[in-house]
């Protein structure tokens, strides 16, 4: 069976925690679609096109990973594209309630769609895009938080 899954998120911007989950998913499944969406609860710092470009650079070495941007419901996109599971990283207990709510909503909207959680690597348990943006905008060093190939692009964008 050909397994096609999706790693959805706002990726504003992509962090090493995201790359860890995408890389591990790419070893488990035949095809990993990274879905760049707008989270209606957040106002993004990078446009969708910019976030896609950063992710494309950071996943260049992963041949079974493709980056897409779309609007609308994740559950509908998965149905249209033959995607059977959502793969997400779980960092801490604090993530659980929100992730559980999303997983149950997506299951209701598309009963064929499973949600699979990968435990975050302990090195990235604390990491979030919001934290990266805050540290970078205050002049802090983000080199251990984001992929090397996108580090300067993030700093330039924040100037
Ligand atoms: O990285 P984020 O911001 O936690 O990602 C949240 C995201 C984009 C995955 C979520 O907001 C989402 O799935 N949005 C698409 C709209 C949708 O399908 N909403 C209903 C299920 S939550």
PDB file of C-alpha atoms and ligand atoms in Angstrom:
ATOM      1  CA  UNK A   1       0.000   0.000   0.000  1.00  0.00           C
ATOM      2  CA  UNK A   2       1.305   3.444  -0.999  1.00  0.00           C
ATOM      3  CA  UNK A   3       1.108   5.663   2.083  1.00  0.00           C
ATOM      4  CA  UNK A   4       0.682   9.389   1.563  1.00  0.00           C
ATOM      5  CA  UNK A   5       0.515  11.540   4.691  1.00  0.00           C
ATOM      6  CA  UNK A   6       0.451  15.223   5.484  1.00  0.00           C
ATOM      7  CA  UNK A   7       2.397  17.293   8.026  1.00  0.00           C
ATOM      8  CA  UNK A   8       0.279  20.440   8.332  1.00  0.00           C
ATOM      9  CA  UNK A   9       1.203  23.652  10.050  1.00  0.00           C
ATOM     10  CA  UNK A  10       1.741  27.345   9.727  1.00  0.00           C
ATOM     11  CA  UNK A  11       5.577  26.987   9.742  1.00  0.00           C
ATOM     12  CA  UNK A  12       6.058  30.686  10.467  1.00  0.00           C
ATOM     13  CA  UNK A  13       8.990  30.026  10.191  1.00  0.00           C
ATOM     14  CA  UNK A  14      10.130  26.391   9.916  1.00  0.00           C
ATOM     15  CA  UNK A  15      12.190  25.255  12.926  1.00  0.00           C
ATOM     16  CA  UNK A  16      14.519  22.303  13.561  1.00  0.00           C
ATOM     17  CA  UNK A  17      11.639  20.747  15.511  1.00  0.00           C
ATOM     18  CA  UNK A  18       9.500  20.740  12.349  1.00  0.00           C
ATOM     19  CA  UNK A  19      12.369  19.323  10.288  1.00  0.00           C
ATOM     20  CA  UNK A  20      12.850  16.530  12.829  1.00  0.00           C
ATOM     21  CA  UNK A  21       9.188  15.476  12.526  1.00  0.00           C
ATOM     22  CA  UNK A  22       9.159  15.769   8.693  1.00  0.00           C
ATOM     23  CA  UNK A  23      12.395  13.746   8.407  1.00  0.00           C
ATOM     24  CA  UNK A  24      11.122  10.991  10.696  1.00  0.00           C
ATOM     25  CA  UNK A  25       7.785  10.883   8.830  1.00  0.00           C
ATOM     26  CA  UNK A  26       9.663  10.595   5.512  1.00  0.00           C
ATOM     27  CA  UNK A  27      11.284   7.373   6.809  1.00  0.00           C
ATOM     28  CA  UNK A  28       7.937   5.902   7.859  1.00  0.00           C
ATOM     29  CA  UNK A  29       5.722   6.759   4.874  1.00  0.00           C
ATOM     30  CA  UNK A  30       6.079   6.671   1.067  1.00  0.00           C
ATOM     31  CA  UNK A  31       5.151  10.291   0.478  1.00  0.00           C
ATOM     32  CA  UNK A  32       5.029  13.198   2.937  1.00  0.00           C
ATOM     33  CA  UNK A  33       3.157  16.320   1.913  1.00  0.00           C
ATOM     34  CA  UNK A  34       4.045  19.338   4.053  1.00  0.00           C
ATOM     35  CA  UNK A  35       0.918  21.496   4.039  1.00  0.00           C
ATOM     36  CA  UNK A  36       1.514  25.181   4.682  1.00  0.00           C
ATOM     37  CA  UNK A  37      -1.725  26.670   5.957  1.00  0.00           C
ATOM     38  CA  UNK A  38      -2.852  29.871   7.502  1.00  0.00           C
ATOM     39  CA  UNK A  39      -3.821  29.416  11.122  1.00  0.00           C
ATOM     40  CA  UNK A  40      -6.809  31.760  11.470  1.00  0.00           C
ATOM     41  CA  UNK A  41      -5.878  32.353  15.107  1.00  0.00           C
ATOM     42  CA  UNK A  42      -2.461  33.823  14.177  1.00  0.00           C
ATOM     43  CA  UNK A  43      -1.261  36.669  11.953  1.00  0.00           C
ATOM     44  CA  UNK A  44       1.802  35.377  10.100  1.00  0.00           C
ATOM     45  CA  UNK A  45       5.128  37.153   9.844  1.00  0.00           C
ATOM     46  CA  UNK A  46       5.975  35.430   6.544  1.00  0.00           C
ATOM     47  CA  UNK A  47       3.660  35.096   3.551  1.00  0.00           C
ATOM     48  CA  UNK A  48       2.600  31.599   2.506  1.00  0.00           C
ATOM     49  CA  UNK A  49       4.962  31.814  -0.509  1.00  0.00           C
ATOM     50  CA  UNK A  50       7.873  32.769   1.753  1.00  0.00           C
ATOM     51  CA  UNK A  51       7.139  29.949   4.195  1.00  0.00           C
ATOM     52  CA  UNK A  52       6.952  27.468   1.310  1.00  0.00           C
ATOM     53  CA  UNK A  53      10.303  28.702  -0.078  1.00  0.00           C
ATOM     54  CA  UNK A  54      11.984  28.296   3.330  1.00  0.00           C
ATOM     55  CA  UNK A  55      10.579  24.771   3.724  1.00  0.00           C
ATOM     56  CA  UNK A  56      11.642  23.781   0.188  1.00  0.00           C
ATOM     57  CA  UNK A  57      15.196  24.796   0.969  1.00  0.00           C
ATOM     58  CA  UNK A  58      15.224  23.038   4.334  1.00  0.00           C
ATOM     59  CA  UNK A  59      13.842  19.730   2.958  1.00  0.00           C
ATOM     60  CA  UNK A  60      15.956  19.582  -0.224  1.00  0.00           C
ATOM     61  CA  UNK A  61      17.625  16.333   0.857  1.00  0.00           C
ATOM     62  CA  UNK A  62      14.319  14.496   1.374  1.00  0.00           C
ATOM     63  CA  UNK A  63      13.129  13.191  -2.029  1.00  0.00           C
ATOM     64  CA  UNK A  64       9.741  11.889  -0.841  1.00  0.00           C
ATOM     65  CA  UNK A  65       8.737  15.212   0.727  1.00  0.00           C
ATOM     66  CA  UNK A  66       6.749  17.826  -1.172  1.00  0.00           C
ATOM     67  CA  UNK A  67       5.692  21.265   0.029  1.00  0.00           C
ATOM     68  CA  UNK A  68       2.250  22.637  -0.804  1.00  0.00           C
ATOM     69  CA  UNK A  69       0.213  25.633   0.279  1.00  0.00           C
ATOM     70  CA  UNK A  70      -3.566  25.634   0.371  1.00  0.00           C
ATOM     71  CA  UNK A  71      -6.554  27.340   1.951  1.00  0.00           C
ATOM     72  CA  UNK A  72      -9.636  25.689   3.351  1.00  0.00           C
ATOM     73  CA  UNK A  73     -10.149  22.596   5.405  1.00  0.00           C
ATOM     74  CA  UNK A  74      -7.310  20.155   5.916  1.00  0.00           C
ATOM     75  CA  UNK A  75      -9.841  17.292   5.995  1.00  0.00           C
ATOM     76  CA  UNK A  76     -11.122  18.225   2.492  1.00  0.00           C
ATOM     77  CA  UNK A  77      -7.632  18.625   1.038  1.00  0.00           C
ATOM     78  CA  UNK A  78      -6.644  15.196   2.408  1.00  0.00           C
ATOM     79  CA  UNK A  79      -9.714  13.593   0.811  1.00  0.00           C
ATOM     80  CA  UNK A  80      -9.029  15.232  -2.574  1.00  0.00           C
ATOM     81  CA  UNK A  81      -5.354  14.214  -2.547  1.00  0.00           C
ATOM     82  CA  UNK A  82      -5.703  10.615  -1.340  1.00  0.00           C
ATOM     83  CA  UNK A  83      -3.942  11.385   1.939  1.00  0.00           C
ATOM     84  CA  UNK A  84      -4.654   8.814   4.649  1.00  0.00           C
ATOM     85  CA  UNK A  85      -3.090  10.365   7.744  1.00  0.00           C
ATOM     86  CA  UNK A  86      -2.056  13.620   9.363  1.00  0.00           C
ATOM     87  CA  UNK A  87       1.336  13.442  11.092  1.00  0.00           C
ATOM     88  CA  UNK A  88       2.053  15.905  13.879  1.00  0.00           C
ATOM     89  CA  UNK A  89       4.681  16.333  16.544  1.00  0.00           C
ATOM     90  CA  UNK A  90       3.664  16.442  20.189  1.00  0.00           C
ATOM     91  CA  UNK A  91       6.004  18.451  22.337  1.00  0.00           C
ATOM     92  CA  UNK A  92       4.565  18.652  25.824  1.00  0.00           C
ATOM     93  CA  UNK A  93       1.357  17.992  27.724  1.00  0.00           C
ATOM     94  CA  UNK A  94       0.426  21.602  26.962  1.00  0.00           C
ATOM     95  CA  UNK A  95       0.119  20.701  23.242  1.00  0.00           C
ATOM     96  CA  UNK A  96      -2.175  17.796  23.904  1.00  0.00           C
ATOM     97  CA  UNK A  97      -5.572  19.432  24.405  1.00  0.00           C
ATOM     98  CA  UNK A  98      -5.327  21.603  21.272  1.00  0.00           C
ATOM     99  CA  UNK A  99      -3.963  18.731  19.165  1.00  0.00           C
ATOM    100  CA  UNK A 100      -6.617  16.332  20.457  1.00  0.00           C
ATOM    101  CA  UNK A 101      -9.346  18.844  19.586  1.00  0.00           C
ATOM    102  CA  UNK A 102      -7.963  19.233  16.042  1.00  0.00           C
ATOM    103  CA  UNK A 103      -7.578  15.471  15.574  1.00  0.00           C
ATOM    104  CA  UNK A 104     -11.189  14.809  16.631  1.00  0.00           C
ATOM    105  CA  UNK A 105     -12.502  17.650  14.438  1.00  0.00           C
ATOM    106  CA  UNK A 106     -10.592  16.346  11.420  1.00  0.00           C
ATOM    107  CA  UNK A 107     -11.838  12.798  12.079  1.00  0.00           C
ATOM    108  CA  UNK A 108     -15.415  14.066  12.197  1.00  0.00           C
ATOM    109  CA  UNK A 109     -14.974  15.994   8.941  1.00  0.00           C
ATOM    110  CA  UNK A 110     -13.195  13.098   7.211  1.00  0.00           C
ATOM    111  CA  UNK A 111     -13.686   9.728   8.971  1.00  0.00           C
ATOM    112  CA  UNK A 112     -11.105   8.070   6.679  1.00  0.00           C
ATOM    113  CA  UNK A 113      -8.373  10.388   7.942  1.00  0.00           C
ATOM    114  CA  UNK A 114      -6.212   9.267  10.886  1.00  0.00           C
ATOM    115  CA  UNK A 115      -3.985  11.496  13.003  1.00  0.00           C
ATOM    116  CA  UNK A 116      -0.596  10.095  14.027  1.00  0.00           C
ATOM    117  CA  UNK A 117       1.459  11.825  16.718  1.00  0.00           C
ATOM    118  CA  UNK A 118       5.232  11.537  16.847  1.00  0.00           C
ATOM    119  CA  UNK A 119       6.877  12.363  20.147  1.00  0.00           C
ATOM    120  CA  UNK A 120       9.043  15.407  19.766  1.00  0.00           C
ATOM    121  CA  UNK A 121      12.786  14.862  20.046  1.00  0.00           C
ATOM    122  CA  UNK A 122      13.736  15.903  23.592  1.00  0.00           C
ATOM    123  CA  UNK A 123      16.183  18.424  22.096  1.00  0.00           C
ATOM    124  CA  UNK A 124      13.276  20.334  20.534  1.00  0.00           C
ATOM    125  CA  UNK A 125      10.619  19.945  23.244  1.00  0.00           C
ATOM    126  CA  UNK A 126      10.682  23.647  24.074  1.00  0.00           C
ATOM    127  CA  UNK A 127      10.980  24.970  20.538  1.00  0.00           C
ATOM    128  CA  UNK A 128       8.256  26.925  18.730  1.00  0.00           C
ATOM    129  CA  UNK A 129       8.089  29.311  15.774  1.00  0.00           C
ATOM    130  CA  UNK A 130       6.802  32.054  18.076  1.00  0.00           C
ATOM    131  CA  UNK A 131       9.832  31.653  20.323  1.00  0.00           C
ATOM    132  CA  UNK A 132      12.178  31.786  17.297  1.00  0.00           C
ATOM    133  CA  UNK A 133      10.546  35.007  16.061  1.00  0.00           C
ATOM    134  CA  UNK A 134      10.746  36.593  19.484  1.00  0.00           C
ATOM    135  CA  UNK A 135      14.417  35.687  20.028  1.00  0.00           C
ATOM    136  CA  UNK A 136      15.396  36.770  16.475  1.00  0.00           C
ATOM    137  CA  UNK A 137      13.524  40.063  16.617  1.00  0.00           C
ATOM    138  CA  UNK A 138      15.318  40.904  19.883  1.00  0.00           C
ATOM    139  CA  UNK A 139      18.730  40.142  18.375  1.00  0.00           C
ATOM    140  CA  UNK A 140      19.236  36.705  19.967  1.00  0.00           C
ATOM    141  CA  UNK A 141      21.057  33.776  18.380  1.00  0.00           C
ATOM    142  CA  UNK A 142      18.616  31.394  16.619  1.00  0.00           C
ATOM    143  CA  UNK A 143      21.263  29.180  15.017  1.00  0.00           C
ATOM    144  CA  UNK A 144      20.419  26.161  17.183  1.00  0.00           C
ATOM    145  CA  UNK A 145      16.670  26.578  16.529  1.00  0.00           C
ATOM    146  CA  UNK A 146      16.371  26.756  12.725  1.00  0.00           C
ATOM    147  CA  UNK A 147      17.950  24.962   9.726  1.00  0.00           C
ATOM    148  CA  UNK A 148      21.290  26.506   8.744  1.00  0.00           C
ATOM    149  CA  UNK A 149      20.187  27.014   5.137  1.00  0.00           C
ATOM    150  CA  UNK A 150      17.301  29.303   6.126  1.00  0.00           C
ATOM    151  CA  UNK A 151      18.911  31.049   9.119  1.00  0.00           C
ATOM    152  CA  UNK A 152      20.066  34.172   7.211  1.00  0.00           C
ATOM    153  CA  UNK A 153      16.832  34.424   5.230  1.00  0.00           C
ATOM    154  CA  UNK A 154      14.895  34.576   8.486  1.00  0.00           C
ATOM    155  CA  UNK A 155      17.202  37.264   9.882  1.00  0.00           C
ATOM    156  CA  UNK A 156      17.010  39.316   6.647  1.00  0.00           C
ATOM    157  CA  UNK A 157      13.247  39.100   6.642  1.00  0.00           C
ATOM    158  CA  UNK A 158      13.107  40.418  10.186  1.00  0.00           C
ATOM    159  CA  UNK A 159      15.320  43.468   9.480  1.00  0.00           C
TER     160      UNK A 159
HETATM  161  O1  LIG B   1       1.364  25.215  13.190  1.00  0.00           O
HETATM  162  P1  LIG B   1      -0.032  25.458  13.682  1.00  0.00           P
HETATM  163  O2  LIG B   1      -0.371  26.934  13.616  1.00  0.00           O
HETATM  164  O3  LIG B   1      -0.313  24.858  15.036  1.00  0.00           O
HETATM  165  O4  LIG B   1      -0.988  24.688  12.640  1.00  0.00           O
HETATM  166  C1  LIG B   1      -2.392  24.690  12.787  1.00  0.00           C
HETATM  167  C2  LIG B   1      -3.045  24.209  11.479  1.00  0.00           C
HETATM  168  C3  LIG B   1      -2.656  25.145  10.335  1.00  0.00           C
HETATM  169  C4  LIG B   1      -2.557  22.798  11.171  1.00  0.00           C
HETATM  170  C5  LIG B   1      -4.578  24.228  11.710  1.00  0.00           C
HETATM  171  O5  LIG B   1      -4.968  25.530  12.052  1.00  0.00           O
HETATM  172  C6  LIG B   1      -5.344  23.736  10.483  1.00  0.00           C
HETATM  173  O6  LIG B   1      -5.412  22.560  10.218  1.00  0.00           O
HETATM  174  N1  LIG B   1      -5.934  24.681   9.709  1.00  0.00           N
HETATM  175  C7  LIG B   1      -6.669  24.365   8.508  1.00  0.00           C
HETATM  176  C8  LIG B   1      -8.151  24.655   8.667  1.00  0.00           C
HETATM  177  C9  LIG B   1      -8.897  23.449   9.241  1.00  0.00           C
HETATM  178  O7  LIG B   1      -8.942  22.395   8.634  1.00  0.00           O
HETATM  179  N2  LIG B   1      -9.478  23.647  10.426  1.00  0.00           N
HETATM  180  C10 LIG B   1     -10.269  22.642  11.098  1.00  0.00           C
HETATM  181  C11 LIG B   1      -9.459  21.594  11.845  1.00  0.00           C
HETATM  182  S1  LIG B   1      -8.435  22.243  13.106  1.00  0.00           S
END
